[in-house]
mmCIF file of C-alpha atoms in Angstrom:
data_model
loop_
_atom_site.group_PDB
_atom_site.id
_atom_site.type_symbol
_atom_site.label_atom_id
_atom_site.label_comp_id
_atom_site.label_asym_id
_atom_site.label_seq_id
_atom_site.Cartn_x
_atom_site.Cartn_y
_atom_site.Cartn_z
ATOM 1 C CA UNK A 1 21.934 19.543 61.019
ATOM 2 C CA UNK A 2 19.554 17.498 58.168
ATOM 3 C CA UNK A 3 20.667 18.608 54.330
ATOM 4 C CA UNK A 4 17.905 20.809 53.353
ATOM 5 C CA UNK A 5 17.943 18.900 49.929
ATOM 6 C CA UNK A 6 16.934 15.678 51.774
ATOM 7 C CA UNK A 7 14.377 17.328 53.556
ATOM 8 C CA UNK A 8 12.913 18.842 50.270
ATOM 9 C CA UNK A 9 13.168 15.202 49.015
ATOM 10 C CA UNK A 10 11.158 14.109 52.152
ATOM 11 C CA UNK A 11 8.663 16.889 52.002
ATOM 12 C CA UNK A 12 7.859 16.421 48.455
ATOM 13 C CA UNK A 13 6.926 12.412 48.998
ATOM 14 C CA UNK A 14 4.858 13.004 52.401
ATOM 15 C CA UNK A 15 3.706 16.072 51.261
ATOM 16 C CA UNK A 16 2.519 16.832 54.987
ATOM 17 C CA UNK A 17 4.406 17.992 58.240
ATOM 18 C CA UNK A 18 6.980 15.621 60.068
ATOM 19 C CA UNK A 19 10.117 15.862 61.597
ATOM 20 C CA UNK A 20 13.456 14.090 61.060
ATOM 21 C CA UNK A 21 16.031 12.638 63.223
ATOM 22 C CA UNK A 22 19.391 10.999 62.085
ATOM 23 C CA UNK A 23 20.233 7.166 63.161
ATOM 24 C CA UNK A 24 22.983 5.631 64.108
ATOM 25 C CA UNK A 25 24.851 4.375 60.951
ATOM 26 C CA UNK A 26 26.482 1.330 59.768
ATOM 27 C CA UNK A 27 29.553 0.592 58.612
ATOM 28 C CA UNK A 28 28.840 2.730 55.145
ATOM 29 C CA UNK A 29 29.289 6.317 54.201
ATOM 30 C CA UNK A 30 25.370 6.407 53.914
ATOM 31 C CA UNK A 31 23.369 8.334 55.764
ATOM 32 C CA UNK A 32 19.575 7.144 57.826
ATOM 33 C CA UNK A 33 17.328 9.410 59.274
ATOM 34 C CA UNK A 34 13.686 8.296 60.824
ATOM 35 C CA UNK A 35 11.085 10.535 59.944
ATOM 36 C CA UNK A 36 7.831 10.704 61.647
ATOM 37 C CA UNK A 37 4.730 12.173 60.050
ATOM 38 C CA UNK A 38 0.818 11.705 60.636
ATOM 39 C CA UNK A 39 0.899 8.507 58.875
ATOM 40 C CA UNK A 40 3.581 6.812 60.863
ATOM 41 C CA UNK A 41 7.106 6.313 60.407
ATOM 42 C CA UNK A 42 9.375 5.458 57.499
ATOM 43 C CA UNK A 43 13.416 5.534 56.911
ATOM 44 C CA UNK A 44 15.016 8.153 54.760
ATOM 45 C CA UNK A 45 17.942 7.021 53.247
ATOM 46 C CA UNK A 46 20.668 9.711 51.591
ATOM 47 C CA UNK A 47 22.695 7.943 49.270
ATOM 48 C CA UNK A 48 24.318 10.492 47.341
ATOM 49 C CA UNK A 49 27.548 9.523 48.144
ATOM 50 C CA UNK A 50 28.196 6.348 46.129
ATOM 51 C CA UNK A 51 24.939 7.054 43.133
ATOM 52 C CA UNK A 52 25.906 3.611 41.722
ATOM 53 C CA UNK A 53 25.517 1.726 45.144
ATOM 54 C CA UNK A 54 22.209 3.253 45.174
ATOM 55 C CA UNK A 55 20.944 1.982 41.917
ATOM 56 C CA UNK A 56 21.926 -1.270 42.791
ATOM 57 C CA UNK A 57 20.324 -1.218 46.119
ATOM 58 C CA UNK A 58 16.934 -0.098 44.361
ATOM 59 C CA UNK A 59 17.162 -2.608 41.601
ATOM 60 C CA UNK A 60 18.021 -5.676 43.838
ATOM 61 C CA UNK A 61 15.853 -4.667 46.208
ATOM 62 C CA UNK A 62 13.011 -4.309 43.625
ATOM 63 C CA UNK A 63 14.079 -7.604 42.550
ATOM 64 C CA UNK A 64 13.787 -9.097 45.444
ATOM 65 C CA UNK A 65 10.465 -8.024 46.670
ATOM 66 C CA UNK A 66 9.206 -8.935 43.446
ATOM 67 C CA UNK A 67 10.905 -12.960 44.106
ATOM 68 C CA UNK A 68 8.934 -12.721 47.802
ATOM 69 C CA UNK A 69 12.006 -12.245 49.966
ATOM 70 C CA UNK A 70 11.865 -10.135 52.647
ATOM 71 C CA UNK A 71 13.232 -7.212 52.609
ATOM 72 C CA UNK A 72 12.291 -2.939 52.980
ATOM 73 C CA UNK A 73 9.805 -1.757 50.991
ATOM 74 C CA UNK A 74 10.902 1.063 48.592
ATOM 75 C CA UNK A 75 8.318 3.799 49.099
ATOM 76 C CA UNK A 76 10.046 5.908 46.459
ATOM 77 C CA UNK A 77 13.604 6.239 44.814
ATOM 78 C CA UNK A 78 14.983 9.777 43.672
ATOM 79 C CA UNK A 79 17.884 8.051 41.239
ATOM 80 C CA UNK A 80 21.210 8.339 42.649
ATOM 81 C CA UNK A 81 20.276 10.180 45.795
ATOM 82 C CA UNK A 82 17.562 9.156 48.289
ATOM 83 C CA UNK A 83 14.992 6.477 49.088
ATOM 84 C CA UNK A 84 11.972 6.605 51.355
ATOM 85 C CA UNK A 85 11.650 2.611 52.722
ATOM 86 C CA UNK A 86 9.733 0.984 55.212
ATOM 87 C CA UNK A 87 10.690 1.658 58.879
ATOM 88 C CA UNK A 88 11.807 -1.850 60.084
ATOM 89 C CA UNK A 89 12.726 -0.500 63.889
ATOM 90 C CA UNK A 90 15.627 -0.683 65.562
ATOM 91 C CA UNK A 91 15.409 -4.777 66.703
ATOM 92 C CA UNK A 92 18.115 -6.803 64.621
ATOM 93 C CA UNK A 93 18.743 -10.824 65.007
ATOM 94 C CA UNK A 94 22.221 -9.584 67.094
ATOM 95 C CA UNK A 95 19.983 -7.844 69.611
ATOM 96 C CA UNK A 96 17.836 -10.736 69.606
ATOM 97 C CA UNK A 97 20.498 -13.675 70.624
ATOM 98 C CA UNK A 98 23.232 -11.935 72.100
ATOM 99 C CA UNK A 99 21.385 -11.930 75.838
ATOM 100 C CA UNK A 100 18.918 -15.127 74.964
ATOM 101 C CA UNK A 101 19.444 -18.601 76.265
ATOM 102 C CA UNK A 102 20.646 -21.098 73.762
ATOM 103 C CA UNK A 103 17.481 -22.478 72.727
ATOM 104 C CA UNK A 104 16.116 -19.442 72.031
ATOM 105 C CA UNK A 105 18.684 -18.497 69.608
ATOM 106 C CA UNK A 106 18.448 -21.478 68.157
ATOM 107 C CA UNK A 107 14.748 -21.001 66.802
ATOM 108 C CA UNK A 108 15.986 -17.385 65.248
ATOM 109 C CA UNK A 109 19.060 -19.167 64.244
ATOM 110 C CA UNK A 110 17.146 -21.910 62.245
ATOM 111 C CA UNK A 111 14.957 -19.536 60.786
ATOM 112 C CA UNK A 112 17.278 -16.878 59.531
ATOM 113 C CA UNK A 113 18.729 -20.345 57.965
ATOM 114 C CA UNK A 114 15.539 -21.075 56.081
ATOM 115 C CA UNK A 115 15.346 -17.563 54.772
ATOM 116 C CA UNK A 116 18.861 -17.939 53.830
ATOM 117 C CA UNK A 117 17.850 -21.102 51.673
ATOM 118 C CA UNK A 118 14.561 -18.948 50.476
ATOM 119 C CA UNK A 119 17.143 -16.545 49.144
ATOM 120 C CA UNK A 120 19.419 -18.699 47.563
ATOM 121 C CA UNK A 121 16.542 -20.778 45.602
ATOM 122 C CA UNK A 122 14.500 -17.790 44.990
ATOM 123 C CA UNK A 123 16.459 -15.130 43.791
ATOM 124 C CA UNK A 124 19.208 -17.100 41.702
ATOM 125 C CA UNK A 125 16.968 -18.110 38.806
ATOM 126 C CA UNK A 126 16.340 -13.800 37.055
ATOM 127 C CA UNK A 127 18.969 -12.291 39.276
ATOM 128 C CA UNK A 128 20.944 -9.991 36.266
ATOM 129 C CA UNK A 129 24.927 -9.233 37.028
ATOM 130 C CA UNK A 130 23.949 -5.923 34.892
ATOM 131 C CA UNK A 131 22.293 -4.400 39.031
ATOM 132 C CA UNK A 132 25.776 -5.640 40.559
ATOM 133 C CA UNK A 133 27.846 -1.917 40.832
ATOM 134 C CA UNK A 134 31.156 -3.424 42.092
ATOM 135 C CA UNK A 135 32.003 -7.050 40.506
ATOM 136 C CA UNK A 136 29.072 -9.028 39.055
ATOM 137 C CA UNK A 137 30.663 -12.660 40.363
ATOM 138 C CA UNK A 138 32.821 -13.981 43.826
ATOM 139 C CA UNK A 139 36.166 -15.268 42.229
ATOM 140 C CA UNK A 140 39.265 -16.440 43.313
ATOM 141 C CA UNK A 141 40.722 -13.149 42.316
ATOM 142 C CA UNK A 142 38.322 -10.717 44.183
ATOM 143 C CA UNK A 143 38.829 -13.101 46.908
ATOM 144 C CA UNK A 144 42.600 -12.721 46.877
ATOM 145 C CA UNK A 145 42.540 -8.745 46.661
ATOM 146 C CA UNK A 146 39.357 -7.714 48.220
ATOM 147 C CA UNK A 147 39.587 -10.050 50.984
ATOM 148 C CA UNK A 148 43.179 -12.119 51.513
ATOM 149 C CA UNK A 149 44.976 -8.671 50.707
ATOM 150 C CA UNK A 150 42.784 -6.697 52.611
ATOM 151 C CA UNK A 151 42.889 -8.661 55.753
ATOM 152 C CA UNK A 152 47.263 -8.154 55.476
ATOM 153 C CA UNK A 153 47.059 -4.925 54.598
ATOM 154 C CA UNK A 154 44.215 -3.228 56.858
ATOM 155 C CA UNK A 155 44.330 -5.774 59.816
ATOM 156 C CA UNK A 156 47.793 -7.131 60.101
ATOM 157 C CA UNK A 157 49.543 -4.226 58.736
ATOM 158 C CA UNK A 158 47.359 -1.375 60.026
ATOM 159 C CA UNK A 159 45.394 -2.795 62.828
ATOM 160 C CA UNK A 160 48.012 -4.679 65.029
ATOM 161 C CA UNK A 161 50.925 -2.293 63.084
ATOM 162 C CA UNK A 162 53.129 -5.646 62.092
ATOM 163 C CA UNK A 163 55.538 -5.020 59.903
ATOM 164 C CA UNK A 164 55.542 -8.327 57.387
ATOM 165 C CA UNK A 165 57.191 -9.108 54.075
ATOM 166 C CA UNK A 166 54.222 -9.435 51.935
ATOM 167 C CA UNK A 167 55.891 -11.405 49.161
ATOM 168 C CA UNK A 168 55.726 -14.605 50.840
ATOM 169 C CA UNK A 169 52.533 -14.376 52.476
ATOM 170 C CA UNK A 170 51.024 -12.855 48.944
ATOM 171 C CA UNK A 171 52.183 -16.013 47.504
ATOM 172 C CA UNK A 172 50.132 -18.120 49.531
ATOM 173 C CA UNK A 173 47.247 -16.004 50.031
ATOM 174 C CA UNK A 174 46.947 -16.325 46.099
ATOM 175 C CA UNK A 175 47.046 -20.244 46.215
ATOM 176 C CA UNK A 176 44.255 -19.976 49.229
ATOM 177 C CA UNK A 177 42.401 -18.104 47.137
ATOM 178 C CA UNK A 178 42.689 -19.827 44.072
ATOM 179 C CA UNK A 179 40.317 -22.724 45.532
ATOM 180 C CA UNK A 180 37.759 -20.477 45.488
ATOM 181 C CA UNK A 181 37.485 -20.981 41.605
ATOM 182 C CA UNK A 182 36.964 -25.020 42.197
ATOM 183 C CA UNK A 183 33.606 -24.592 43.694
ATOM 184 C CA UNK A 184 31.045 -25.800 40.980
ATOM 185 C CA UNK A 185 27.994 -23.766 41.576
ATOM 186 C CA UNK A 186 27.152 -20.337 41.745
ATOM 187 C CA UNK A 187 24.507 -18.431 42.682
ATOM 188 C CA UNK A 188 22.614 -15.155 44.536
ATOM 189 C CA UNK A 189 25.375 -14.105 46.984
ATOM 190 C CA UNK A 190 23.804 -11.181 49.308
ATOM 191 C CA UNK A 191 27.594 -10.866 50.692
ATOM 192 C CA UNK A 192 27.010 -9.356 54.244
ATOM 193 C CA UNK A 193 24.474 -11.848 55.773
ATOM 194 C CA UNK A 194 24.827 -11.726 59.636
ATOM 195 C CA UNK A 195 23.110 -11.048 62.285
ATOM 196 C CA UNK A 196 22.947 -7.088 62.334
ATOM 197 C CA UNK A 197 21.851 -7.450 58.495
ATOM 198 C CA UNK A 198 18.731 -9.457 59.574
ATOM 199 C CA UNK A 199 15.728 -7.237 61.027
ATOM 200 C CA UNK A 200 13.341 -8.652 63.315
ATOM 201 C CA UNK A 201 9.695 -6.893 63.193
ATOM 202 C CA UNK A 202 6.666 -8.256 64.174
ATOM 203 C CA UNK A 203 8.872 -11.628 64.737
ATOM 204 C CA UNK A 204 9.688 -11.548 61.156
ATOM 205 C CA UNK A 205 13.257 -11.525 59.942
ATOM 206 C CA UNK A 206 14.048 -9.253 57.258
ATOM 207 C CA UNK A 207 17.247 -8.856 55.052
ATOM 208 C CA UNK A 208 19.381 -5.507 54.514
ATOM 209 C CA UNK A 209 21.987 -4.536 53.239
ATOM 210 C CA UNK A 210 22.047 -6.366 50.101
ATOM 211 C CA UNK A 211 23.631 -3.850 47.628
ATOM 212 C CA UNK A 212 26.643 -5.352 47.097
ATOM 213 C CA UNK A 213 25.180 -8.687 46.120
ATOM 214 C CA UNK A 214 26.524 -10.844 43.187
ATOM 215 C CA UNK A 215 26.752 -14.218 41.572
ATOM 216 C CA UNK A 216 28.907 -16.373 43.888
ATOM 217 C CA UNK A 217 29.129 -19.649 46.112
ATOM 218 C CA UNK A 218 26.203 -20.788 48.278
ATOM 219 C CA UNK A 219 29.143 -21.421 50.797
ATOM 220 C CA UNK A 220 29.517 -17.620 51.524
ATOM 221 C CA UNK A 221 26.336 -16.267 53.023
ATOM 222 C CA UNK A 222 25.936 -19.865 55.271
ATOM 223 C CA UNK A 223 29.330 -19.398 57.036
ATOM 224 C CA UNK A 224 29.058 -15.351 57.084
ATOM 225 C CA UNK A 225 25.688 -16.271 59.049
ATOM 226 C CA UNK A 226 27.542 -18.940 61.175
ATOM 227 C CA UNK A 227 30.773 -17.683 62.116
ATOM 228 C CA UNK A 228 29.484 -14.106 62.600
ATOM 229 C CA UNK A 229 32.065 -12.392 65.420
ATOM 230 C CA UNK A 230 28.884 -10.306 66.509
ATOM 231 C CA UNK A 231 27.051 -13.342 67.800
ATOM 232 C CA UNK A 232 29.660 -16.504 68.423
ATOM 233 C CA UNK A 233 27.322 -19.489 68.228
ATOM 234 C CA UNK A 234 29.257 -22.689 69.564
ATOM 235 C CA UNK A 235 30.446 -24.998 67.383
ATOM 236 C CA UNK A 236 27.356 -27.667 67.779
ATOM 237 C CA UNK A 237 24.840 -25.111 66.905
ATOM 238 C CA UNK A 238 26.718 -24.198 63.752
ATOM 239 C CA UNK A 239 26.971 -28.383 63.127
ATOM 240 C CA UNK A 240 23.016 -28.168 63.783
ATOM 241 C CA UNK A 241 22.333 -25.472 61.185
ATOM 242 C CA UNK A 242 25.030 -26.866 58.680
ATOM 243 C CA UNK A 243 23.166 -29.884 58.762
ATOM 244 C CA UNK A 244 19.260 -27.983 58.746
ATOM 245 C CA UNK A 245 20.868 -26.190 55.657
ATOM 246 C CA UNK A 246 22.122 -28.841 54.149
ATOM 247 C CA UNK A 247 18.741 -30.831 54.607
ATOM 248 C CA UNK A 248 17.232 -28.025 52.911
ATOM 249 C CA UNK A 249 18.974 -27.976 49.610
ATOM 250 C CA UNK A 250 20.207 -31.485 48.910
ATOM 251 C CA UNK A 251 20.382 -31.894 45.281
ATOM 252 C CA UNK A 252 20.532 -28.502 44.914
ATOM 253 C CA UNK A 253 24.138 -27.399 44.444
ATOM 254 C CA UNK A 254 26.937 -29.558 44.320
ATOM 255 C CA UNK A 255 27.250 -33.226 46.078
ATOM 256 C CA UNK A 256 26.657 -32.388 49.880
ATOM 257 C CA UNK A 257 30.127 -33.883 50.676
ATOM 258 C CA UNK A 258 31.506 -31.449 47.957
ATOM 259 C CA UNK A 259 29.577 -28.279 49.416
ATOM 260 C CA UNK A 260 30.883 -29.153 52.835
ATOM 261 C CA UNK A 261 34.352 -29.465 51.681
ATOM 262 C CA UNK A 262 34.617 -26.066 50.514
ATOM 263 C CA UNK A 263 32.936 -24.596 53.332
ATOM 264 C CA UNK A 264 36.230 -24.138 55.584
ATOM 265 C CA UNK A 265 37.697 -22.063 52.659
ATOM 266 C CA UNK A 266 34.902 -19.895 51.891
ATOM 267 C CA UNK A 267 34.676 -19.333 55.663
ATOM 268 C CA UNK A 268 38.832 -18.305 55.427
ATOM 269 C CA UNK A 269 37.953 -15.914 53.411
ATOM 270 C CA UNK A 270 35.022 -14.062 54.862
ATOM 271 C CA UNK A 271 36.658 -13.697 58.159
ATOM 272 C CA UNK A 272 39.769 -12.225 56.469
ATOM 273 C CA UNK A 273 37.311 -9.712 54.999
ATOM 274 C CA UNK A 274 35.385 -9.578 58.256
ATOM 275 C CA UNK A 275 38.917 -8.754 60.664
ATOM 276 C CA UNK A 276 40.001 -6.024 57.427
ATOM 277 C CA UNK A 277 36.886 -4.309 58.049
ATOM 278 C CA UNK A 278 36.551 -4.073 61.661
ATOM 279 C CA UNK A 279 40.107 -2.835 61.056
ATOM 280 C CA UNK A 280 39.035 0.154 59.348
ATOM 281 C CA UNK A 281 35.788 0.566 60.872
ATOM 282 C CA UNK A 282 36.932 0.265 64.276
ATOM 283 C CA UNK A 283 40.710 1.120 64.813
ATOM 284 C CA UNK A 284 41.196 3.421 61.936
ATOM 285 C CA UNK A 285 37.766 5.575 62.088
ATOM 286 C CA UNK A 286 36.872 4.857 66.083
ATOM 287 C CA UNK A 287 33.487 3.926 64.666
ATOM 288 C CA UNK A 288 31.558 1.703 68.064
ATOM 289 C CA UNK A 289 30.390 -1.100 67.376
ATOM 290 C CA UNK A 290 33.216 -3.058 65.631
ATOM 291 C CA UNK A 291 36.801 -3.293 67.714
ATOM 292 C CA UNK A 292 35.466 -5.064 70.226
ATOM 293 C CA UNK A 293 34.370 -8.215 68.180
ATOM 294 C CA UNK A 294 38.000 -8.431 66.818
ATOM 295 C CA UNK A 295 38.809 -10.929 68.966
ATOM 296 C CA UNK A 296 35.499 -12.945 67.970
ATOM 297 C CA UNK A 297 36.306 -12.738 64.581
ATOM 298 C CA UNK A 298 40.373 -13.590 65.170
ATOM 299 C CA UNK A 299 39.195 -17.399 67.234
ATOM 300 C CA UNK A 300 36.885 -18.348 64.465
ATOM 301 C CA UNK A 301 39.877 -17.717 61.798
ATOM 302 C CA UNK A 302 42.236 -19.572 64.320
ATOM 303 C CA UNK A 303 39.564 -22.386 64.556
ATOM 304 C CA UNK A 304 38.558 -22.846 60.685
ATOM 305 C CA UNK A 305 42.254 -22.664 59.934
ATOM 306 C CA UNK A 306 42.797 -25.634 62.403
ATOM 307 C CA UNK A 307 40.105 -27.343 60.956
ATOM 308 C CA UNK A 308 41.684 -26.922 57.611
ATOM 309 C CA UNK A 309 44.651 -28.866 58.475
ATOM 310 C CA UNK A 310 46.758 -26.868 56.382
ATOM 311 C CA UNK A 311 50.285 -27.783 55.426
ATOM 312 C CA UNK A 312 52.736 -26.208 53.154
ATOM 313 C CA UNK A 313 51.701 -22.601 54.408
ATOM 314 C CA UNK A 314 54.476 -21.506 56.768
ATOM 315 C CA UNK A 315 54.119 -17.929 56.421
ATOM 316 C CA UNK A 316 50.457 -17.862 56.563
ATOM 317 C CA UNK A 317 50.517 -20.308 59.461
ATOM 318 C CA UNK A 318 53.052 -17.972 61.317
ATOM 319 C CA UNK A 319 50.566 -14.749 60.578
ATOM 320 C CA UNK A 320 47.791 -16.667 62.120
ATOM 321 C CA UNK A 321 50.087 -17.479 65.152
ATOM 322 C CA UNK A 322 51.042 -13.697 65.642
ATOM 323 C CA UNK A 323 47.429 -12.701 65.175
ATOM 324 C CA UNK A 324 46.154 -14.576 67.996
ATOM 325 C CA UNK A 325 48.898 -14.243 70.097
ATOM 326 C CA UNK A 326 48.393 -10.262 69.293
ATOM 327 C CA UNK A 327 44.626 -10.309 70.004
ATOM 328 C CA UNK A 328 45.297 -11.769 73.319
ATOM 329 C CA UNK A 329 47.296 -9.046 74.401
ATOM 330 C CA UNK A 330 45.223 -6.215 73.193
ATOM 331 C CA UNK A 331 41.851 -7.902 74.547
ATOM 332 C CA UNK A 332 42.670 -9.290 77.676
ATOM 333 C CA UNK A 333 39.393 -9.816 78.732
ATOM 334 C CA UNK A 334 38.468 -11.396 75.692
ATOM 335 C CA UNK A 335 38.560 -14.910 75.243
ATOM 336 C CA UNK A 336 40.691 -16.019 71.946
#
């Protein structure tokens, strides 16, 4: 059943007969609908559950459009409630690449990296943090509370059912998160720049789900794309894509050596966030499309931690080992 207020909103905007059907949702509580009418199709977005987030979507989306970034055209917006948006179809980078041969996937991912470079370079100078509904800057404190502890509470404790002594692990997570504050440059950060948020329409890549954007380190969106558990890129592909990104941005951020030095710690936190979200959405709420990607995210987490070569974090080391072993037990058909 489609809400009558939403139908009234669509009717006022289109002023013609239409049909409306719900679309499969993402990980949020927003509701999406495809509206068909004589002029084609549009997407109706019911955002009443989070009015402040709706305002961020409108402000940031308008900013990105003004910067020439490919994002959905906002046809109309009723403040804090409803949107009519350009219909981008149902084909995203995830669907495009999951069954394609490596060369085809590499070409698509090169374009995604190029889009990320445009996004960061063009959206940063005039970005206003007043548009952010959920903190304006990605900091060490944010990484600790919303990624490290989130991983511990939602994935480890609730997702895997492990009762852990929080004190020592939390101390180590705080120390790890403090490294985020040592990254010298900050710019526009999408915060969920991954294959399911890059739509493909008429061979164009279009970014969606940008309402959580804020100021943050440029490494974050890059590792979100390259360590995406939905499309498991191999190490060689990731290396080539990092090189492409570095060549395109050299001299823009900090020196290349410093940029690369911080990739691992940012990837670690991004993957902890992803695992926490997968546990909430796939395990607790039972939504499809998340639980099955936990093994890939754990595999990436183990790889990143090993590459960091950390010593002095015994509790976190043990926790990573446990997560890897438990994922093998729970997902025996998946490679960890």
